[in-house]
């Protein structure tokens, strides 16, 4: 009985996982080895053609952009999220909860709606250009919408809370006595930050990087709405196959290769982590 | 309903339509008159609607489907034939026998429109008449193209004087080259072109007539024309899925819609022309004899229906993907 107890307790979760995560993934794997017929129906014979096509170098630019945009936005989100988390962690408990709620607030509206709001801000005759023109900072309105910068901005904005929260958790749990010890031993504020706070919050930063990079690299909404024709990410390519060309098997093959690449990079990431510790 | 099962037929209609594709009071008036409660759901991509029916989501009594999708859905046995058939004589002549459903056996024309060029008249000092405007170097990064392979590739084909439904690989390659030449001028490939047009973010774009009519309501500088080289006419249709739980109520809505006073109101609200000949007298005069609504006869003659591409559709898919990526 005792031996089975953990499994019984885990059963609801495992069942959910099996039905809602593993199940759909199996469908994607299955589809990726089939061809489509003239009416876009999945045909019965097995084939590797989708994978062969997915390895076409023509898809590399979109893949490269995904890593570039997601990497840049993750770095920015951490640079912005760290001071924010530090500030919140140093507040009194009541204020702390209020500020944390404010960080979470954007989640109460859909990502899509917030991205549309950015379109209004960034457009040629939009709020930001209006302000810049009024203050005579620019003479001609800037072209900000439908540029790589707008896509990175959209991603950074969206995943900033994902970066802030894990860093906050690691900073909030910091043993204050260590900071006192550091200053007692004559370290300056900067030295304390560099040699005590930063290393101790590193796991939080790593978690933040992972939590904002993984969803950003597969995102397609930001590139679709804020980007131009040359800003497509791998998520857009896959979405186009599913809803535009209606080629679900090929979209599945692209997804599988992408998932494989992500798993591999996570694996190497975990390895270097282990070595570092 | 199976014999022997005594169950009161529910007075419900599950209607699945494009977003912004009906007058604000159509559903309410229908409910008040018939006592049928309408569950009204909207989609912004016909592919999503089709995908739902295809994978077996049931519960829709009446869906609005574009012509090319009607053809596919008939072939895949997803639609119920209209029984009894409708009198086609009530429809405008060019809608009585569309190529996707020649006898209107499965589909009832709902609203129709055309593809053409929308532009902002403050950005140009002559009146354009050709697809060339979408290749105008002065409009760099201020042009949008529809994210629809049929419409956008056909734009290049019309301009080249080729068949807009071409299945000739060589011609399609040529069209691709034209679209790649145009690509640096394009700010994005999107079917949500209306907002950009209103905000003058877009100066010229490939657009659908009724959507442009909507844009013009907010920005009077927006104009629209059917290029001299020709354009597509498209029809969205009311169809009853095989899986409809309440086909009789769907039929009731179809008959209600076909009343001139009902469908003319939808035209005046959405900007899209309706198919009923008699309703023309009730339509806002700004849509009559105008490429935005009911194009005059000589323009109607330039219009072409999208044809079946058959196995060559894969070539279109590939070309469109190569243009966009």
XYZ file of C-alpha atoms in Angstrom:
602
model
C 0.000 0.000 0.000
C 2.688 2.415 1.047
C 4.662 1.719 -2.058
C 1.745 2.674 -4.275
C 0.674 5.692 -2.314
C 2.771 8.277 -4.163
C 1.506 6.950 -7.484
C -2.096 7.062 -6.345
C -1.633 10.626 -5.208
C 0.040 11.479 -8.480
C -2.575 9.731 -10.593
C -4.788 12.746 -11.376
C -1.795 14.698 -12.549
C -0.364 11.821 -14.576
C -3.736 11.173 -16.183
C -4.106 14.836 -17.098
C -0.580 14.887 -18.469
C -1.216 11.789 -20.542
C -4.465 13.099 -22.028
C -3.630 16.763 -22.455
C 0.118 16.852 -23.133
C 1.410 13.465 -24.271
C -1.737 12.657 -26.288
C -1.728 15.746 -28.534
C 2.046 15.442 -28.898
C 1.598 11.890 -30.186
C -0.905 13.193 -32.760
C 1.660 15.750 -33.906
C 4.342 13.038 -34.194
C 1.945 10.750 -36.061
C 0.873 13.484 -38.479
C 4.431 14.516 -39.227
C 5.085 11.152 -40.951
C 2.118 11.383 -43.325
C 1.387 13.188 -46.588
C -1.685 15.279 -47.344
C -4.126 14.633 -50.144
C -5.778 17.044 -52.585
C -8.398 18.044 -50.017
C -5.798 18.594 -47.313
C -6.734 15.321 -45.651
C -3.996 13.341 -43.917
C -3.199 10.262 -46.015
C -2.406 6.800 -44.723
C 1.075 5.862 -46.041
C 4.169 6.708 -44.002
C 6.671 9.198 -45.413
C 9.753 11.191 -44.427
C 9.024 13.860 -47.037
C 7.837 16.426 -44.477
C 11.107 16.222 -42.562
C 13.107 16.429 -45.744
C 11.238 19.585 -46.678
C 11.534 21.017 -43.153
C 15.330 20.762 -43.384
C 15.274 23.109 -46.378
C 17.733 25.933 -45.577
C 15.000 28.389 -46.640
C 13.549 28.037 -43.129
C 16.841 28.878 -41.415
C 16.415 32.683 -41.454
C 13.117 32.427 -39.580
C 14.719 30.036 -37.101
C 17.717 32.322 -36.639
C 15.417 35.307 -36.101
C 13.459 33.374 -33.472
C 16.596 32.810 -31.418
C 17.864 36.353 -32.037
C 14.598 38.091 -31.133
C 13.839 35.803 -28.180
C 17.435 36.060 -26.930
C 17.457 39.849 -27.154
C 14.077 40.219 -25.508
C 15.056 37.798 -22.721
C 18.225 39.774 -22.018
C 16.255 43.016 -21.972
C 13.552 41.520 -19.757
C 16.180 40.406 -17.232
C 17.958 43.788 -17.291
C 14.611 45.492 -16.632
C 13.188 42.823 -14.364
C 16.176 42.555 -12.040
C 16.120 46.140 -10.663
C 12.330 45.951 -10.459
C 12.470 42.685 -8.488
C 15.229 44.135 -6.275
C 13.126 47.200 -5.554
C 10.027 45.161 -4.725
C 11.948 42.711 -2.526
C 13.166 45.606 -0.375
C 9.682 46.990 0.376
C 7.541 46.440 3.488
C 5.349 43.300 3.236
C 2.066 45.152 2.535
C 3.567 47.254 -0.227
C 5.356 44.199 -1.556
C 2.106 42.321 -2.246
C 0.582 45.386 -3.858
C 3.558 45.806 -6.182
C 3.520 42.106 -7.055
C -0.147 42.362 -8.005
C 0.752 45.304 -10.232
C 3.416 43.197 -11.959
C 0.804 40.529 -12.636
C -1.868 43.012 -13.698
C -1.229 42.848 -17.473
C -2.173 39.150 -17.419
C -5.751 40.150 -16.749
C -6.160 41.171 -20.372
C -5.253 39.022 -23.331
C -1.801 39.169 -24.898
C -3.442 39.896 -28.236
C -5.264 42.966 -26.936
C -2.077 44.316 -25.348
C -0.192 43.819 -28.607
C -2.896 45.791 -30.419
C -2.382 48.544 -27.853
C 1.291 48.658 -28.825
C 0.250 49.082 -32.448
C -1.695 52.188 -31.471
C 1.297 53.548 -29.594
C 3.872 52.844 -32.304
C 2.030 53.730 -35.507
C 3.161 56.596 -37.728
C 0.335 58.839 -36.587
C 0.313 57.315 -33.123
C 0.809 58.513 -29.578
C 4.610 58.285 -29.447
C 5.198 59.947 -32.813
C 2.684 62.664 -31.905
C 4.631 63.431 -28.741
C 8.014 63.412 -30.490
C 6.729 65.763 -33.195
C 5.152 68.113 -30.660
C 8.375 68.333 -28.667
C 10.304 68.891 -31.912
C 12.528 65.922 -31.175
C 11.882 64.642 -34.689
C 10.728 66.491 -37.802
C 9.327 63.453 -39.629
C 7.337 60.719 -37.874
C 9.479 57.663 -37.180
C 8.660 54.336 -38.767
C 8.499 52.177 -35.645
C 5.681 49.749 -36.372
C 6.436 46.680 -38.507
C 10.154 46.701 -37.679
C 12.387 44.184 -35.842
C 12.599 46.643 -32.935
C 8.828 46.597 -32.513
C 8.810 42.781 -32.421
C 11.515 42.697 -29.735
C 9.680 45.378 -27.787
C 6.456 43.354 -27.939
C 8.201 40.194 -26.734
C 10.097 41.988 -23.970
C 6.940 43.666 -22.733
C 4.965 40.443 -22.751
C 7.502 38.276 -20.943
C 8.803 40.872 -18.474
C 6.599 39.542 -15.623
C 7.935 36.023 -16.286
C 11.440 37.399 -15.771
C 10.615 39.555 -12.759
C 8.852 36.990 -10.575
C 11.549 34.267 -10.282
C 14.213 36.920 -9.622
C 11.982 38.431 -6.957
C 11.572 35.027 -5.294
C 15.339 34.482 -5.140
C 16.004 38.007 -3.824
C 13.170 37.892 -1.321
C 14.511 34.694 0.223
C 17.977 36.140 0.659
C 19.399 35.884 4.195
C 19.755 39.527 5.336
C 22.514 38.571 7.765
C 24.800 37.793 4.837
C 24.441 41.370 3.626
C 25.193 42.701 7.095
C 28.225 40.428 7.332
C 29.430 41.683 3.974
C 29.216 45.331 4.993
C 30.729 44.570 8.447
C 33.701 43.126 6.616
C 34.123 46.409 4.776
C 32.544 45.701 1.408
C 31.018 48.632 -0.432
C 27.426 48.470 -1.646
C 28.549 47.577 -5.155
C 30.965 44.912 -3.881
C 28.202 43.365 -1.768
C 25.906 43.311 -4.780
C 28.544 41.822 -7.057
C 29.943 39.171 -4.730
C 26.973 38.299 -2.522
C 23.579 39.271 -3.935
C 24.166 38.504 -7.599
C 25.630 34.992 -7.110
C 22.878 34.102 -4.638
C 20.153 35.250 -7.017
C 21.710 33.490 -10.002
C 19.268 30.556 -9.884
C 16.425 33.071 -10.053
C 18.014 34.759 -13.059
C 18.457 31.401 -14.765
C 14.819 30.508 -14.137
C 13.810 33.942 -15.442
C 15.857 33.409 -18.602
C 14.237 30.048 -19.219
C 10.695 31.195 -18.447
C 10.871 34.163 -20.798
C 12.997 32.624 -23.543
C 11.001 29.438 -24.111
C 7.613 31.077 -24.794
C 9.232 33.965 -26.701
C 11.139 31.744 -29.119
C 7.945 30.000 -30.254
C 5.781 33.134 -30.278
C 4.119 34.319 -33.468
C 1.686 37.028 -32.353
C 4.287 39.728 -31.820
C 5.994 39.152 -35.181
C 2.631 38.909 -36.910
C 1.200 42.180 -35.596
C 4.254 44.327 -34.864
C 6.650 42.959 -37.471
C 7.018 43.472 -41.200
C 7.412 40.887 -43.941
C 11.067 40.285 -43.022
C 10.453 39.660 -39.325
C 8.795 36.240 -39.484
C 9.793 33.848 -36.723
C 9.575 30.055 -36.769
C 6.219 30.311 -34.951
C 4.817 32.259 -37.908
C 6.092 29.646 -40.349
C 4.399 26.864 -38.379
C 1.187 28.840 -37.919
C 1.123 29.547 -41.657
C 1.311 25.799 -42.359
C -1.530 25.028 -39.972
C -3.968 27.822 -40.810
C -2.765 29.211 -44.142
C -1.562 26.329 -46.295
C -3.559 23.797 -44.287
C -0.613 21.427 -44.365
C -0.854 20.038 -40.837
C 1.618 17.191 -41.442
C 4.309 19.584 -42.630
C 3.513 21.987 -39.786
C 3.875 19.016 -37.434
C 7.265 18.075 -38.874
C 8.482 21.661 -38.454
C 7.176 21.667 -34.869
C 8.897 18.355 -34.076
C 12.249 19.594 -35.389
C 11.833 22.786 -33.404
C 10.907 20.898 -30.219
C 13.915 18.634 -30.798
C 16.212 21.610 -31.142
C 14.831 23.154 -27.962
C 15.196 19.915 -25.981
C 18.776 19.563 -27.189
C 19.707 23.104 -26.214
C 18.024 22.689 -22.799
C 19.994 19.485 -22.332
C 23.331 21.192 -23.037
C 22.275 24.103 -20.896
C 21.561 21.758 -17.963
C 24.914 20.036 -18.522
C 26.923 23.250 -18.383
C 24.909 24.250 -15.315
C 25.912 21.000 -13.584
C 29.547 21.496 -14.500
C 29.510 25.032 -13.150
C 28.242 23.941 -9.757
C -35.806 13.454 -35.199
C -36.054 9.676 -34.914
C -39.574 8.270 -34.808
C -40.736 7.068 -31.428
C -38.496 9.431 -29.529
C -40.751 12.071 -28.160
C -38.714 15.150 -27.632
C -39.774 18.713 -28.116
C -37.633 20.256 -30.922
C -35.667 23.060 -29.298
C -36.212 26.532 -30.691
C -32.542 27.333 -31.013
C -30.352 28.399 -33.931
C -26.566 28.146 -33.678
C -25.215 30.599 -36.206
C -21.510 30.854 -37.047
C -20.569 33.937 -39.051
C -17.628 36.198 -39.940
C -17.064 38.994 -37.456
C -18.705 42.326 -38.433
C -20.782 40.611 -41.071
C -24.352 41.326 -39.984
C -26.501 44.332 -38.996
C -26.632 45.034 -35.247
C -30.348 44.237 -34.973
C -30.741 41.339 -37.450
C -30.459 38.604 -34.831
C -32.665 40.379 -32.306
C -35.429 41.028 -34.837
C -35.299 37.428 -36.021
C -35.593 36.204 -32.432
C -38.537 38.480 -31.701
C -40.398 37.428 -34.793
C -39.829 33.669 -34.710
C -39.261 32.896 -31.040
C -36.076 31.035 -32.038
C -33.192 31.839 -29.723
C -29.945 32.477 -31.635
C -26.538 31.474 -30.333
C -24.382 33.773 -32.395
C -20.694 32.993 -32.720
C -18.106 34.787 -34.860
C -14.886 33.765 -36.580
C -12.216 35.938 -38.135
C -10.726 33.219 -40.308
C -12.830 30.940 -42.511
C -10.092 28.339 -42.118
C -10.892 28.103 -38.429
C -14.584 27.603 -39.199
C -13.728 24.929 -41.759
C -11.237 23.227 -39.448
C -13.906 22.968 -36.759
C -16.455 21.325 -39.069
C -13.806 19.098 -40.600
C -12.590 17.650 -37.316
C -16.175 16.997 -36.314
C -17.157 19.830 -33.991
C -20.938 19.636 -34.069
C -23.620 22.024 -32.948
C -23.596 24.617 -35.740
C -26.901 24.923 -37.587
C -25.893 27.542 -40.077
C -22.416 28.682 -41.098
C -21.241 31.418 -43.436
C -18.678 30.056 -45.892
C -16.741 31.584 -48.793
C -17.335 30.025 -52.209
C -14.037 28.155 -52.459
C -14.782 26.548 -49.122
C -18.345 25.644 -50.112
C -16.912 23.615 -52.965
C -14.555 21.762 -50.666
C -17.240 21.183 -48.048
C -19.694 19.801 -50.634
C -17.044 17.390 -51.849
C -16.254 16.272 -48.330
C -19.917 15.714 -47.620
C -20.034 18.273 -44.816
C -23.156 20.121 -46.032
C -26.853 19.327 -46.276
C -28.618 19.994 -49.576
C -31.301 22.662 -49.368
C -34.664 20.977 -49.452
C -36.766 22.269 -51.088
C -34.343 24.114 -53.357
C -34.559 27.892 -53.458
C -35.902 29.901 -56.359
C -32.691 31.215 -57.911
C -34.640 33.910 -59.770
C -34.609 36.188 -56.723
C -30.830 36.606 -56.952
C -28.808 39.022 -59.067
C -28.005 37.390 -62.437
C -24.272 36.962 -61.833
C -24.929 35.114 -58.537
C -27.461 32.597 -59.815
C -24.967 29.988 -60.938
C -21.617 30.378 -59.217
C -18.956 27.844 -60.272
C -18.586 26.365 -56.770
C -22.259 25.332 -56.558
C -23.839 25.769 -59.983
C -27.424 24.994 -58.948
C -27.188 26.601 -55.502
C -28.056 23.178 -54.163
C -26.054 23.543 -50.951
C -25.427 27.246 -50.545
C -27.411 30.464 -50.391
C -25.531 33.631 -51.381
C -25.299 35.817 -48.273
C -23.121 38.818 -49.045
C -20.773 39.397 -51.946
C -17.953 41.714 -52.885
C -14.938 42.211 -55.071
C -11.158 42.423 -54.735
C -9.628 45.675 -55.858
C -7.276 48.438 -54.821
C -7.972 50.715 -51.880
C -5.901 53.875 -51.548
C -5.700 57.142 -49.680
C -6.473 59.957 -52.098
C -4.281 62.481 -50.264
C -1.193 60.423 -51.146
C -1.636 60.517 -54.912
C -2.566 63.306 -57.332
C -4.091 61.353 -60.206
C -6.925 58.849 -60.303
C -5.416 55.364 -60.598
C -7.057 52.588 -62.584
C -4.550 49.710 -62.617
C -3.013 47.116 -60.313
C 0.265 48.985 -60.986
C -0.478 51.196 -57.990
C 0.496 48.285 -55.724
C 3.933 48.258 -57.351
C 4.409 52.032 -56.984
C 7.933 52.723 -55.671
C 6.772 55.963 -53.998
C 4.607 53.920 -51.638
C 7.521 51.957 -50.184
C 6.526 50.317 -46.874
C 3.034 51.814 -47.165
C 1.434 48.967 -49.120
C -0.330 45.981 -47.598
C -1.272 42.779 -49.365
C -3.878 40.296 -48.166
C -2.547 37.238 -46.383
C -4.581 35.085 -48.778
C -2.704 33.193 -51.455
C -5.573 33.222 -53.932
C -6.146 36.977 -53.799
C -2.547 38.105 -53.611
C -1.040 35.822 -56.257
C -3.989 36.601 -58.543
C -3.143 40.306 -58.217
C 0.135 39.631 -60.006
C -1.618 37.399 -62.557
C -4.295 39.997 -63.345
C -1.593 42.611 -63.782
C 0.355 40.356 -66.126
C -2.789 39.769 -68.185
C -2.767 36.069 -67.281
C -5.563 33.816 -66.062
C -6.023 34.644 -62.338
C -6.743 30.940 -61.749
C -3.718 29.768 -63.679
C -2.322 26.306 -63.032
C 0.590 26.792 -65.447
C 3.778 26.374 -63.414
C 5.753 28.751 -65.642
C 3.190 31.528 -65.355
C 3.012 31.042 -61.598
C 6.807 31.275 -61.325
C 6.605 34.572 -63.188
C 3.893 35.792 -60.815
C 6.136 34.863 -57.903
C 8.945 36.982 -59.342
C 6.557 39.942 -59.630
C 5.474 39.492 -56.015
C 9.090 39.278 -54.856
C 9.762 42.551 -56.702
C 6.838 44.061 -54.834
C 7.910 42.657 -51.460
C 10.246 45.526 -50.422
C 7.291 47.907 -50.782
C 5.038 45.825 -48.540
C 4.733 46.770 -44.877
C 2.965 43.528 -44.065
C 0.881 40.691 -45.441
C -2.349 40.834 -43.503
C -6.054 40.359 -43.911
C -6.715 42.951 -41.182
C -6.035 45.830 -43.508
C -8.869 48.133 -42.460
C -7.277 49.739 -39.395
C -4.037 50.509 -41.207
C -6.042 52.085 -44.006
C -8.064 54.245 -41.618
C -4.942 55.459 -39.804
C -3.194 56.276 -43.116
C -0.478 53.813 -42.140
C -1.324 52.156 -45.457
C -1.495 54.318 -48.586
C -2.543 51.601 -51.015
C -3.568 47.999 -50.525
C -5.223 44.972 -51.985
C -8.622 44.908 -50.294
C -12.144 43.541 -50.213
C -14.842 46.023 -51.282
C -17.089 45.881 -48.198
C -14.181 46.146 -45.755
C -12.985 49.207 -47.657
C -16.508 50.650 -47.424
C -16.194 50.240 -43.645
C -12.824 52.023 -43.663
C -14.296 54.853 -45.716
C -16.904 55.455 -43.005
C -14.070 56.371 -40.608
C -11.708 57.973 -43.112
C -13.357 59.710 -46.089
C -9.989 59.978 -47.888
C -10.118 56.249 -48.590
C -11.066 55.330 -52.166
C -11.519 52.008 -53.970
C -11.493 50.856 -57.585
C -11.714 47.708 -59.668
C -8.541 47.716 -61.768
C -8.939 47.748 -65.526
C -7.103 44.385 -65.740
C -9.907 42.708 -63.749
C -10.526 41.382 -60.260
C -12.242 38.616 -58.321
C -15.872 38.557 -57.338
C -16.432 36.534 -54.176
C -19.561 35.354 -52.418
C -19.992 34.298 -48.827
C -22.789 31.799 -48.407
C -25.217 30.490 -45.837
C -24.767 26.730 -45.540
C -26.327 24.093 -43.316
C -23.771 21.557 -42.032
C -24.636 17.851 -42.119
C -24.238 17.846 -38.350
C -26.728 20.674 -37.747
C -28.988 19.859 -34.803
C -31.727 22.293 -35.906
C -31.743 22.474 -39.723
C -35.335 23.740 -39.785
C -34.383 26.797 -37.794
C -31.472 27.376 -40.157
C -33.923 27.295 -43.023
C -36.127 29.803 -41.187
C -33.171 32.174 -40.880
C -32.307 31.806 -44.572
C -35.858 32.719 -45.551
C -35.849 35.616 -43.121
C -32.541 36.898 -44.516
C -33.800 36.841 -48.108
C -36.490 39.446 -47.384
C -35.408 42.659 -49.099
C -35.934 44.771 -45.972
C -33.704 42.453 -43.913
C -30.792 41.940 -46.288
C -30.701 45.576 -47.420
C -30.201 46.586 -43.790
C -27.241 44.212 -43.558
C -25.745 45.790 -46.681
C -26.165 49.301 -45.323
C -24.505 48.257 -42.090
C -21.628 46.101 -43.358
C -20.901 47.772 -46.713
C -21.187 44.415 -48.498
C -23.726 43.998 -51.302
C -26.485 41.416 -50.793
C -27.628 38.990 -53.492
C -31.348 39.839 -53.613
C -32.326 41.797 -56.729
C -35.384 43.378 -55.150
C -33.368 44.636 -52.194
C -31.371 47.015 -54.395
C -34.060 49.678 -54.132
C -33.667 49.715 -50.331
C -29.864 49.949 -50.317
C -28.151 53.231 -49.458
C -27.586 55.055 -52.761
C -23.872 55.530 -52.054
C -23.355 51.795 -52.674
C -25.231 51.731 -55.993
C -23.384 52.015 -59.287
C -20.198 52.108 -57.276
C -17.320 49.648 -57.196
C -17.574 49.656 -53.380
C -20.998 47.986 -53.419
C -22.800 47.257 -56.651
C -20.349 47.906 -59.521
C -21.868 49.235 -62.759
C -22.363 46.771 -65.605
C -19.102 47.452 -67.460
C -17.155 46.772 -64.254
C -19.120 43.609 -63.490
C -17.898 42.237 -66.799
C -14.286 42.447 -65.584
C -14.981 40.231 -62.610
C -13.914 36.611 -62.409
C -14.780 33.845 -59.933
C -12.046 31.870 -58.247
C -11.834 28.480 -59.937
C -10.840 25.103 -58.575
C -7.064 24.654 -58.717
C -7.087 20.904 -58.162
C -3.720 19.284 -57.579
C -1.998 22.551 -58.558
C -3.195 24.184 -55.337
C -0.015 22.823 -53.740
C 2.008 24.950 -56.181
C 0.064 28.037 -55.090
C 0.690 27.149 -51.450
C 4.415 26.780 -52.078
C 4.688 30.040 -54.044
C 2.812 31.997 -51.411
C 5.031 30.592 -48.704
C 8.145 31.506 -50.706
C 6.902 35.049 -51.207
C 6.175 35.558 -47.527
C 9.125 33.922 -45.842
